[in-house]
Amino acid sequence: MSAVDNAIKEIVILGGGTAGWMAAAIIGNIFKSSDVSITLVESEQVEIIGVGEATIPPLLAVLESLGIDQADFIQATQASFKWGIEFVDWCEKGQQYFHPFGALGRPIDGHDFYQCWLKSQAEGDHTPLMAHSPEAMLSAHNKFYLPFEAMNTPLAGAHYALHLDAVLVGQYLRRFAENIGVKREVGHVEVANTDSKGFITDLVLQDGQTIAGDFFIDCSGFQGKLIEQTLQTGYDDWSEYLPCNRAVTVQSENINEPTPYTTAKAQDAGWTWRIPLQHRTGNGYVFCDKYISDEEAIATLLANLEGPAVCEPRVIPFLTGIRKQAWNKNCLALGLAQGFLEPLESTAIHLVSKTLALFVRMFPNKDCDSKLQHEFNRRVRVDYEEIRDFLVLHYCATQREDTAFWRWCKTMTVPESLQYKIEFFKTAGGLIPEAETLFQPTSWYAVFEGMQVRPENYNPTLDALDTTKLLQSMEQGRQSLAKAVLKQPSHQSFLSQYCAAKKP
């Protein structure tokens, strides 16, 4: 068989929502000028989860790669801007910290800024680490601007993301995908047929229609209609590290101007999120049902709303973990069908787009070479394990002992990979980022500091730097940043001037 005869010509995506339509948009954009056909099948009987409303900066690069105008996207999805995440009551009750997206400060005479800060603390400077973060300071003052418009200022290195209405994102990407030739079929899949090798050949809908394909992308949610129910791939349960197994969500009215950050507040049996959009606020409580009932969780969530609820609370059960293979035979699992990590660091949409980018780089023929699959699955697992470890850090480093849930977290079993990072960091603030890692040192520094995990010492090379010069440079940088922040417009005024969405 020639390479042309063996080429994939028909791609079928099962499931709409953000994952399905993002797959349709990205892969459809790759093949829009070819003879490869892409069909998305979605059922009106299946409700879209649609709770992943906070994102991280890489999403902006995805939009740019698709040629999507950012202002148009923001208006269509009722989006607001996001500099990072505010964590409340995680280490101790009454304590809060901020996880920003961008860099902290600037190197001084070639010395890493974080090491400079550690040295300055040892010399008696008590300025908080986040006083040197553009994103943290902008968030504290509810300010926003576009970083590329602040070149040669202390704000130039900032990074931002978006808060989105997930349902509107799915609708936006659907319009985009259909405009470039992706076909949409509405129907509920009864069964997926396979051949003698176990490869999926076609999907049979309730109305008897058959949809054949060379490759299938499973975006069917937690059930994993293709990857699990058909191919029986298996699932690795990570609840021993991340025990929360339910979330209750509700939307509320905006009574205050939207903040340019997500809020994650620790509760008695988990944590609540607050994600401000232009037209409403998304709220949720991620919890473990071993420590609290659904009714108690709903009551806690409603008591923490800033504005009146505009819908009925909805409870969503989940199991934290990852599919044993994200790519099995001629099926790729995406989104909730691939795995689930609680939305503490807003990584769900990123995992979808990064998985798709990796898949495009390793795009197979009809045979789906096992070596490609093995390397692909290894890399996906590395991404999941990195995020898992980062999430676990928020729990295991707590000092709280006021509830059974937090007492469990404080004494929990920690993954060996995370334990190594913690011990290595404690020696002298050491972190070694690997290629393509999602969370750069700034992210780890922010959470370590927020959870009161400090290195035992600073890097001894800092003793070669004049202490007076160090302290002066640190203070000058802090003052310059503070002045630059105050000159920026408020988050709300920026939205109103450049990308205000129509009220629904």
C-alpha positions as a Python dict, from the first residue, in 0.01 Angstrom:
ca = {
    (1, 'M'): (0, 0, 0),
    (2, 'S'): (139, 343, -92),
    (3, 'A'): (178, 624, 160),
    (4, 'V'): (-106, 809, -12),
    (5, 'D'): (-337, 508, 8),
    (6, 'N'): (-251, 466, 376),
    (7, 'A'): (-310, 831, 464),
    (8, 'I'): (-589, 927, 703),
    (9, 'K'): (-871, 1087, 505),
    (10, 'E'): (-1165, 1082, 745),
    (11, 'I'): (-1146, 1210, 1104),
    (12, 'V'): (-1448, 1175, 1332),
    (13, 'I'): (-1479, 1371, 1657),
    (14, 'L'): (-1731, 1246, 1913),
    (15, 'G'): (-1864, 1516, 2143),
    (16, 'G'): (-1907, 1892, 2127),
    (17, 'G'): (-1829, 2134, 2406),
    (18, 'T'): (-1496, 2309, 2439),
    (19, 'A'): (-1279, 2000, 2384),
    (20, 'G'): (-1466, 1875, 2078),
    (21, 'W'): (-1495, 2206, 1901),
    (22, 'M'): (-1138, 2303, 1986),
    (23, 'A'): (-1025, 1979, 1823),
    (24, 'A'): (-1244, 2056, 1522),
    (25, 'A'): (-1104, 2409, 1495),
    (26, 'I'): (-736, 2319, 1534),
    (27, 'I'): (-733, 2007, 1319),
    (28, 'G'): (-980, 2158, 1073),
    (29, 'N'): (-748, 2455, 1032),
    (30, 'I'): (-456, 2222, 955),
    (31, 'F'): (-650, 2036, 684),
    (32, 'K'): (-875, 2314, 551),
    (33, 'S'): (-709, 2313, 208),
    (34, 'S'): (-686, 1934, 175),
    (35, 'D'): (-914, 1643, 93),
    (36, 'V'): (-924, 1528, 459),
    (37, 'S'): (-1280, 1539, 590),
    (38, 'I'): (-1360, 1615, 954),
    (39, 'T'): (-1696, 1534, 1107),
    (40, 'L'): (-1806, 1619, 1461),
    (41, 'V'): (-2088, 1416, 1612),
    (42, 'E'): (-2270, 1556, 1914),
    (43, 'S'): (-2579, 1441, 2096),
    (44, 'E'): (-2852, 1668, 2223),
    (45, 'Q'): (-2910, 1407, 2494),
    (46, 'V'): (-2569, 1473, 2651),
    (47, 'E'): (-2533, 1784, 2865),
    (48, 'I'): (-2211, 1980, 2825),
    (49, 'I'): (-2018, 2008, 3153),
    (50, 'G'): (-1876, 2349, 3059),
    (51, 'V'): (-1728, 2457, 3393),
    (52, 'G'): (-1366, 2519, 3288),
    (53, 'E'): (-1402, 2895, 3269),
    (54, 'A'): (-1053, 3007, 3375),
    (55, 'T'): (-752, 2967, 3147),
    (56, 'I'): (-377, 3020, 3142),
    (57, 'P'): (-168, 3228, 2896),
    (58, 'P'): (-95, 2960, 2629),
    (59, 'L'): (-459, 2985, 2512),
    (60, 'L'): (-378, 3324, 2356),
    (61, 'A'): (-118, 3163, 2129),
    (62, 'V'): (-379, 2906, 2019),
    (63, 'L'): (-620, 3184, 1922),
    (64, 'E'): (-344, 3362, 1732),
    (65, 'S'): (-249, 3044, 1544),
    (66, 'L'): (-610, 3014, 1428),
    (67, 'G'): (-619, 3376, 1315),
    (68, 'I'): (-888, 3459, 1572),
    (69, 'D'): (-909, 3826, 1671),
    (70, 'Q'): (-865, 3844, 2046),
    (71, 'A'): (-1105, 4135, 2101),
    (72, 'D'): (-1376, 3962, 1898),
    (73, 'F'): (-1325, 3641, 2096),
    (74, 'I'): (-1344, 3828, 2427),
    (75, 'Q'): (-1667, 4003, 2329),
    (76, 'A'): (-1828, 3684, 2200),
    (77, 'T'): (-1741, 3480, 2510),
    (78, 'Q'): (-1816, 3751, 2772),
    (79, 'A'): (-1452, 3717, 2877),
    (80, 'S'): (-1252, 3916, 3129),
    (81, 'F'): (-878, 3928, 3183),
    (82, 'K'): (-675, 3726, 3432),
    (83, 'W'): (-332, 3800, 3581),
    (84, 'G'): (-325, 3492, 3804),
    (85, 'I'): (-496, 3327, 4101),
    (86, 'E'): (-555, 3453, 4453),
    (87, 'F'): (-543, 3175, 4715),
    (88, 'V'): (-725, 3239, 5041),
    (89, 'D'): (-702, 3035, 5365),
    (90, 'W'): (-487, 2757, 5216),
    (91, 'C'): (-185, 2759, 5442),
    (92, 'E'): (-366, 2900, 5743),
    (93, 'K'): (-704, 3062, 5795),
    (94, 'G'): (-682, 3437, 5740),
    (95, 'Q'): (-373, 3407, 5518),
    (96, 'Q'): (-369, 3459, 5141),
    (97, 'Y'): (-118, 3456, 4858),
    (98, 'F'): (-105, 3514, 4483),
    (99, 'H'): (15, 3294, 4198),
    (100, 'P'): (109, 3519, 3902),
    (101, 'F'): (176, 3411, 3546),
    (102, 'G'): (491, 3609, 3460),
    (103, 'A'): (841, 3659, 3590),
    (104, 'L'): (939, 3797, 3930),
    (105, 'G'): (1163, 4102, 3925),
    (106, 'R'): (1477, 4120, 3715),
    (107, 'P'): (1822, 3963, 3762),
    (108, 'I'): (2076, 4177, 3946),
    (109, 'D'): (2431, 4160, 3808),
    (110, 'G'): (2350, 3822, 3656),
    (111, 'H'): (2209, 3675, 3976),
    (112, 'D'): (1869, 3503, 3969),
    (113, 'F'): (1608, 3740, 4113),
    (114, 'Y'): (1457, 3488, 4353),
    (115, 'Q'): (1800, 3423, 4501),
    (116, 'C'): (1848, 3799, 4533),
    (117, 'W'): (1519, 3821, 4719),
    (118, 'L'): (1620, 3539, 4955),
    (119, 'K'): (1948, 3719, 5026),
    (120, 'S'): (1767, 4048, 5089),
    (121, 'Q'): (1533, 3873, 5333),
    (122, 'A'): (1834, 3736, 5519),
    (123, 'E'): (1965, 4094, 5540),
    (124, 'G'): (1648, 4217, 5708),
    (125, 'D'): (1435, 4330, 5413),
    (126, 'H'): (1078, 4215, 5479),
    (127, 'T'): (925, 4318, 5146),
    (128, 'P'): (689, 4040, 5028),
    (129, 'L'): (792, 3844, 4722),
    (130, 'M'): (477, 3947, 4534),
    (131, 'A'): (568, 4316, 4567),
    (132, 'H'): (805, 4238, 4279),
    (133, 'S'): (541, 4071, 4060),
    (134, 'P'): (371, 4290, 3795),
    (135, 'E'): (68, 4060, 3786),
    (136, 'A'): (26, 4050, 4163),
    (137, 'M'): (51, 4427, 4195),
    (138, 'L'): (-183, 4491, 3902),
    (139, 'S'): (-434, 4250, 4054),
    (140, 'A'): (-410, 4415, 4395),
    (141, 'H'): (-514, 4744, 4233),
    (142, 'N'): (-762, 4590, 3983),
    (143, 'K'): (-559, 4726, 3690),
    (144, 'F'): (-515, 4599, 3336),
    (145, 'Y'): (-318, 4688, 3023),
    (146, 'L'): (-162, 4504, 2729),
    (147, 'P'): (198, 4414, 2818),
    (148, 'F'): (335, 4484, 2469),
    (149, 'E'): (220, 4845, 2514),
    (150, 'A'): (445, 4884, 2816),
    (151, 'M'): (781, 4796, 2665),
    (152, 'N'): (1086, 4919, 2854),
    (153, 'T'): (886, 4944, 3177),
    (154, 'P'): (869, 4710, 3479),
    (155, 'L'): (538, 4583, 3338),
    (156, 'A'): (674, 4451, 3009),
    (157, 'G'): (727, 4095, 3130),
    (158, 'A'): (372, 4038, 3252),
    (159, 'H'): (153, 3761, 3113),
    (160, 'Y'): (-223, 3737, 3116),
    (161, 'A'): (-497, 3487, 3038),
    (162, 'L'): (-876, 3498, 3016),
    (163, 'H'): (-1186, 3410, 3214),
    (164, 'L'): (-1442, 3264, 2971),
    (165, 'D'): (-1799, 3144, 2944),
    (166, 'A'): (-1722, 2784, 2845),
    (167, 'V'): (-2054, 2731, 2667),
    (168, 'L'): (-2000, 3044, 2457),
    (169, 'V'): (-1645, 2928, 2378),
    (170, 'G'): (-1783, 2602, 2240),
    (171, 'Q'): (-2032, 2794, 2026),
    (172, 'Y'): (-1761, 3031, 1900),
    (173, 'L'): (-1528, 2748, 1804),
    (174, 'R'): (-1817, 2564, 1638),
    (175, 'R'): (-1884, 2863, 1412),
    (176, 'F'): (-1514, 2887, 1333),
    (177, 'A'): (-1484, 2516, 1256),
    (178, 'E'): (-1794, 2499, 1039),
    (179, 'N'): (-1674, 2802, 843),
    (180, 'I'): (-1356, 2613, 746),
    (181, 'G'): (-1541, 2301, 638),
    (182, 'V'): (-1592, 2084, 947),
    (183, 'K'): (-1920, 1892, 920),
    (184, 'R'): (-2155, 1860, 1218),
    (185, 'E'): (-2383, 1563, 1273),
    (186, 'V'): (-2642, 1558, 1551),
    (187, 'G'): (-2714, 1216, 1694),
    (188, 'H'): (-2660, 986, 1989),
    (189, 'V'): (-2403, 709, 1941),
    (190, 'E'): (-2541, 365, 2020),
    (191, 'V'): (-2232, 162, 1942),
    (192, 'A'): (-1884, 190, 1793),
    (193, 'N'): (-1782, -97, 1565),
    (194, 'T'): (-1428, -232, 1549),
    (195, 'D'): (-1232, -448, 1305),
    (196, 'S'): (-1021, -759, 1368),
    (197, 'K'): (-729, -546, 1495),
    (198, 'G'): (-953, -367, 1743),
    (199, 'F'): (-948, -42, 1545),
    (200, 'I'): (-1271, 158, 1541),
    (201, 'T'): (-1435, 153, 1198),
    (202, 'D'): (-1757, 348, 1243),
    (203, 'L'): (-2013, 491, 1483),
    (204, 'V'): (-2376, 381, 1470),
    (205, 'L'): (-2630, 643, 1578),
    (206, 'Q'): (-2971, 584, 1734),
    (207, 'D'): (-3143, 666, 1406),
    (208, 'G'): (-2943, 395, 1228),
    (209, 'Q'): (-2702, 631, 1053),
    (210, 'T'): (-2343, 507, 1029),
    (211, 'I'): (-2046, 743, 1036),
    (212, 'A'): (-1721, 584, 922),
    (213, 'G'): (-1372, 717, 985),
    (214, 'D'): (-1002, 641, 971),
    (215, 'F'): (-930, 811, 1302),
    (216, 'F'): (-1157, 899, 1596),
    (217, 'I'): (-1122, 1166, 1865),
    (218, 'D'): (-1315, 1095, 2183),
    (219, 'C'): (-1448, 1411, 2350),
    (220, 'S'): (-1743, 1233, 2510),
    (221, 'G'): (-1661, 1340, 2865),
    (222, 'F'): (-1603, 1126, 3174),
    (223, 'Q'): (-1774, 820, 3021),
    (224, 'G'): (-1508, 783, 2749),
    (225, 'K'): (-1754, 633, 2502),
    (226, 'L'): (-1479, 528, 2260),
    (227, 'I'): (-1154, 522, 2458),
    (228, 'E'): (-1304, 329, 2751),
    (229, 'Q'): (-1642, 175, 2670),
    (230, 'T'): (-1524, 54, 2328),
    (231, 'L'): (-1147, 8, 2360),
    (232, 'Q'): (-1138, -63, 2737),
    (233, 'T'): (-819, 136, 2779),
    (234, 'G'): (-827, 159, 3159),
    (235, 'Y'): (-792, 450, 3402),
    (236, 'D'): (-533, 534, 3668),
    (237, 'D'): (-706, 659, 3983),
    (238, 'W'): (-514, 944, 4154),
    (239, 'S'): (-757, 1002, 4440),
    (240, 'E'): (-489, 892, 4689),
    (241, 'Y'): (-321, 1225, 4610),
    (242, 'L'): (-621, 1440, 4514),
    (243, 'P'): (-919, 1311, 4714),
    (244, 'C'): (-1180, 1569, 4609),
    (245, 'N'): (-1437, 1383, 4400),
    (246, 'R'): (-1732, 1617, 4352),
    (247, 'A'): (-1799, 1975, 4249),
    (248, 'V'): (-2109, 2188, 4287),
    (249, 'T'): (-2137, 2484, 4048),
    (250, 'V'): (-2363, 2786, 4025),
    (251, 'Q'): (-2365, 3118, 3840),
    (252, 'S'): (-2432, 3450, 4011),
    (253, 'E'): (-2502, 3812, 3925),
    (254, 'N'): (-2216, 4058, 3912),
    (255, 'I'): (-2261, 4317, 4184),
    (256, 'N'): (-1900, 4438, 4174),
    (257, 'E'): (-1664, 4513, 3887),
    (258, 'P'): (-1491, 4194, 3766),
    (259, 'T'): (-1148, 4137, 3916),
    (260, 'P'): (-854, 4053, 3685),
    (261, 'Y'): (-782, 3731, 3874),
    (262, 'T'): (-946, 3407, 3983),
    (263, 'T'): (-1011, 3349, 4353),
    (264, 'A'): (-961, 3003, 4508),
    (265, 'K'): (-1068, 2993, 4873),
    (266, 'A'): (-1004, 2692, 5094),
    (267, 'Q'): (-1315, 2555, 5267),
    (268, 'D'): (-1371, 2289, 5535),
    (269, 'A'): (-1372, 1998, 5286),
    (270, 'G'): (-1213, 2141, 4972),
    (271, 'W'): (-1215, 2482, 4806),
    (272, 'T'): (-1439, 2728, 4622),
    (273, 'W'): (-1365, 2921, 4306),
    (274, 'R'): (-1487, 3258, 4188),
    (275, 'I'): (-1440, 3348, 3821),
    (276, 'P'): (-1570, 3693, 3720),
    (277, 'L'): (-1694, 3737, 3362),
    (278, 'Q'): (-1843, 4046, 3200),
    (279, 'H'): (-2205, 3929, 3233),
    (280, 'R'): (-2193, 3708, 3544),
    (281, 'T'): (-1966, 3524, 3785),
    (282, 'G'): (-1889, 3153, 3776),
    (283, 'N'): (-1869, 2984, 4116),
    (284, 'G'): (-1796, 2632, 4234),
    (285, 'Y'): (-1706, 2419, 4535),
    (286, 'V'): (-1467, 2128, 4476),
    (287, 'F'): (-1498, 1889, 4770),
    (288, 'C'): (-1456, 1535, 4901),
    (289, 'D'): (-1783, 1363, 4987),
    (290, 'K'): (-1610, 1171, 5265),
    (291, 'Y'): (-1610, 1492, 5469),
    (292, 'I'): (-1921, 1682, 5358),
    (293, 'S'): (-2259, 1607, 5199),
    (294, 'D'): (-2387, 1753, 4872),
    (295, 'E'): (-2642, 1958, 5066),
    (296, 'E'): (-2377, 2102, 5298),
    (297, 'A'): (-2150, 2181, 5003),
    (298, 'I'): (-2433, 2361, 4822),
    (299, 'A'): (-2510, 2564, 5135),
    (300, 'T'): (-2142, 2659, 5172),
    (301, 'L'): (-2116, 2765, 4809),
    (302, 'L'): (-2432, 2975, 4819),
    (303, 'A'): (-2315, 3141, 5140),
    (304, 'N'): (-1991, 3246, 4967),
    (305, 'L'): (-2151, 3411, 4662),
    (306, 'E'): (-2100, 3785, 4615),
    (307, 'G'): (-2425, 3826, 4420),
    (308, 'P'): (-2758, 3642, 4392),
    (309, 'A'): (-2752, 3301, 4220),
    (310, 'V'): (-2904, 3306, 3869),
    (311, 'C'): (-2946, 2929, 3828),
    (312, 'E'): (-2990, 2615, 4034),
    (313, 'P'): (-2672, 2459, 4180),
    (314, 'R'): (-2547, 2156, 3990),
    (315, 'V'): (-2345, 1869, 4140),
    (316, 'I'): (-2084, 1698, 3921),
    (317, 'P'): (-1911, 1377, 4040),
    (318, 'F'): (-1559, 1304, 3912),
    (319, 'L'): (-1259, 1079, 3967),
    (320, 'T'): (-919, 1243, 3951),
    (321, 'G'): (-675, 1055, 3731),
    (322, 'I'): (-567, 979, 3378),
    (323, 'R'): (-654, 730, 3108),
    (324, 'K'): (-383, 462, 3083),
    (325, 'Q'): (-339, 561, 2719),
    (326, 'A'): (-456, 894, 2580),
    (327, 'W'): (-402, 749, 2231),
    (328, 'N'): (-507, 387, 2184),
    (329, 'K'): (-515, 228, 1837),
    (330, 'N'): (-697, 479, 1612),
    (331, 'C'): (-858, 676, 1893),
    (332, 'L'): (-736, 986, 2076),
    (333, 'A'): (-907, 1088, 2401),
    (334, 'L'): (-937, 1458, 2479),
    (335, 'G'): (-1067, 1662, 2768),
    (336, 'L'): (-1259, 1475, 3036),
    (337, 'A'): (-1239, 1154, 2829),
    (338, 'Q'): (-860, 1170, 2866),
    (339, 'G'): (-840, 1245, 3236),
    (340, 'F'): (-933, 1490, 3506),
    (341, 'L'): (-732, 1715, 3735),
    (342, 'E'): (-935, 1949, 3952),
    (343, 'P'): (-948, 2307, 3816),
    (344, 'L'): (-729, 2459, 4088),
    (345, 'E'): (-473, 2591, 3838),
    (346, 'S'): (-704, 2633, 3535),
    (347, 'T'): (-524, 2374, 3321),
    (348, 'A'): (-816, 2189, 3154),
    (349, 'I'): (-836, 2385, 2828),
    (350, 'H'): (-456, 2401, 2809),
    (351, 'L'): (-430, 2021, 2827),
    (352, 'V'): (-671, 1995, 2534),
    (353, 'S'): (-477, 2238, 2315),
    (354, 'K'): (-135, 2097, 2410),
    (355, 'T'): (-252, 1741, 2341),
    (356, 'L'): (-378, 1850, 2000),
    (357, 'A'): (-51, 2028, 1919),
    (358, 'L'): (145, 1715, 2010),
    (359, 'F'): (-90, 1497, 1806),
    (360, 'V'): (-45, 1717, 1499),
    (361, 'R'): (334, 1688, 1538),
    (362, 'M'): (302, 1308, 1555),
    (363, 'F'): (15, 1275, 1308),
    (364, 'P'): (-6, 909, 1197),
    (365, 'N'): (-124, 717, 895),
    (366, 'K'): (-405, 463, 914),
    (367, 'D'): (-177, 206, 1081),
    (368, 'C'): (-118, 430, 1386),
    (369, 'D'): (240, 317, 1452),
    (370, 'S'): (276, 188, 1809),
    (371, 'K'): (605, 377, 1855),
    (372, 'L'): (425, 706, 1790),
    (373, 'Q'): (154, 610, 2036),
    (374, 'H'): (403, 511, 2304),
    (375, 'E'): (597, 837, 2287),
    (376, 'F'): (278, 1042, 2265),
    (377, 'N'): (129, 874, 2570),
    (378, 'R'): (453, 914, 2763),
    (379, 'R'): (455, 1288, 2702),
    (380, 'V'): (89, 1332, 2791),
    (381, 'R'): (148, 1146, 3117),
    (382, 'V'): (447, 1368, 3197),
    (383, 'D'): (222, 1674, 3156),
    (384, 'Y'): (-47, 1528, 3379),
    (385, 'E'): (201, 1422, 3646),
    (386, 'E'): (360, 1766, 3649),
    (387, 'I'): (21, 1931, 3702),
    (388, 'R'): (-79, 1666, 3957),
    (389, 'D'): (232, 1735, 4163),
    (390, 'F'): (179, 2110, 4147),
    (391, 'L'): (-180, 2071, 4265),
    (392, 'V'): (-82, 1837, 4548),
    (393, 'L'): (166, 2098, 4675),
    (394, 'H'): (-127, 2330, 4752),
    (395, 'Y'): (-270, 2065, 4985),
    (396, 'C'): (22, 1881, 5143),
    (397, 'A'): (205, 2196, 5258),
    (398, 'T'): (-93, 2327, 5456),
    (399, 'Q'): (-58, 2414, 5823),
    (400, 'R'): (-432, 2379, 5882),
    (401, 'E'): (-562, 2123, 6131),
    (402, 'D'): (-908, 2268, 6193),
    (403, 'T'): (-1105, 2005, 5996),
    (404, 'A'): (-1066, 1635, 5920),
    (405, 'F'): (-1008, 1712, 5552),
    (406, 'W'): (-713, 1943, 5619),
    (407, 'R'): (-567, 1712, 5882),
    (408, 'W'): (-567, 1440, 5615),
    (409, 'C'): (-398, 1674, 5367),
    (410, 'K'): (-126, 1771, 5612),
    (411, 'T'): (-22, 1408, 5662),
    (412, 'M'): (-101, 1276, 5314),
    (413, 'T'): (123, 1053, 5105),
    (414, 'V'): (308, 1270, 4853),
    (415, 'P'): (418, 1148, 4506),
    (416, 'E'): (790, 1073, 4503),
    (417, 'S'): (841, 1318, 4216),
    (418, 'L'): (691, 1600, 4424),
    (419, 'Q'): (879, 1501, 4739),
    (420, 'Y'): (1203, 1527, 4542),
    (421, 'K'): (1110, 1878, 4420),
    (422, 'I'): (1027, 1991, 4772),
    (423, 'E'): (1349, 1858, 4924),
    (424, 'F'): (1560, 1995, 4637),
    (425, 'F'): (1394, 2335, 4673),
    (426, 'K'): (1453, 2347, 5048),
    (427, 'T'): (1829, 2310, 5007),
    (428, 'A'): (1883, 2649, 4843),
    (429, 'G'): (1575, 2740, 4643),
    (430, 'G'): (1683, 2516, 4360),
    (431, 'L'): (1447, 2438, 4075),
    (432, 'I'): (1545, 2289, 3742),
    (433, 'P'): (1274, 2342, 3478),
    (434, 'E'): (1260, 2080, 3207),
    (435, 'A'): (1195, 2152, 2840),
    (436, 'E'): (831, 2235, 2762),
    (437, 'T'): (732, 2226, 3129),
    (438, 'L'): (411, 2415, 3202),
    (439, 'F'): (490, 2556, 3545),
    (440, 'Q'): (807, 2762, 3536),
    (441, 'P'): (1006, 2843, 3854),
    (442, 'T'): (798, 3157, 3924),
    (443, 'S'): (489, 2940, 3973),
    (444, 'W'): (666, 2710, 4217),
    (445, 'Y'): (823, 3004, 4402),
    (446, 'A'): (480, 3165, 4442),
    (447, 'V'): (313, 2857, 4585),
    (448, 'F'): (610, 2755, 4799),
    (449, 'E'): (620, 3104, 4951),
    (450, 'G'): (244, 3118, 4988),
    (451, 'M'): (244, 2786, 5172),
    (452, 'Q'): (538, 2901, 5388),
    (453, 'V'): (789, 2656, 5242),
    (454, 'R'): (1123, 2837, 5232),
    (455, 'P'): (1472, 2726, 5135),
    (456, 'E'): (1718, 2673, 5418),
    (457, 'N'): (1955, 2922, 5258),
    (458, 'Y'): (2021, 3132, 4951),
    (459, 'N'): (2275, 3054, 4680),
    (460, 'P'): (2619, 3135, 4829),
    (461, 'T'): (2725, 3322, 4513),
    (462, 'L'): (2504, 3608, 4638),
    (463, 'D'): (2764, 3681, 4905),
    (464, 'A'): (2985, 3814, 4626),
    (465, 'L'): (2728, 4088, 4557),
    (466, 'D'): (2756, 4409, 4759),
    (467, 'T'): (2472, 4401, 5013),
    (468, 'T'): (2400, 4775, 4995),
    (469, 'K'): (2379, 4762, 4617),
    (470, 'L'): (2152, 4457, 4637),
    (471, 'L'): (1908, 4620, 4878),
    (472, 'Q'): (1905, 4945, 4681),
    (473, 'S'): (1840, 4762, 4354),
    (474, 'M'): (1559, 4562, 4509),
    (475, 'E'): (1391, 4874, 4651),
    (476, 'Q'): (1432, 5071, 4328),
    (477, 'G'): (1272, 4789, 4133),
    (478, 'R'): (982, 4768, 4377),
    (479, 'Q'): (918, 5143, 4363),
    (480, 'S'): (939, 5157, 3983),
    (481, 'L'): (689, 4873, 3956),
    (482, 'A'): (449, 5032, 4204),
    (483, 'K'): (454, 5364, 4015),
    (484, 'A'): (399, 5195, 3678),
    (485, 'V'): (102, 4997, 3811),
    (486, 'L'): (-80, 5306, 3936),
    (487, 'K'): (-64, 5465, 3589),
    (488, 'Q'): (-266, 5186, 3426),
    (489, 'P'): (-645, 5189, 3368),
    (490, 'S'): (-877, 4982, 3579),
    (491, 'H'): (-972, 4637, 3455),
    (492, 'Q'): (-1332, 4745, 3405),
    (493, 'S'): (-1243, 5063, 3216),
    (494, 'F'): (-1011, 4867, 2984),
    (495, 'L'): (-1287, 4616, 2911),
    (496, 'S'): (-1541, 4893, 2854),
    (497, 'Q'): (-1315, 5082, 2616),
    (498, 'Y'): (-1170, 4801, 2406),
    (499, 'C'): (-1373, 4480, 2427),
    (500, 'A'): (-1705, 4530, 2602),
    (501, 'A'): (-1946, 4243, 2541),
    (502, 'K'): (-2314, 4290, 2475),
    (503, 'K'): (-2536, 4215, 2771),
    (504, 'P'): (-2725, 3888, 2712),
}
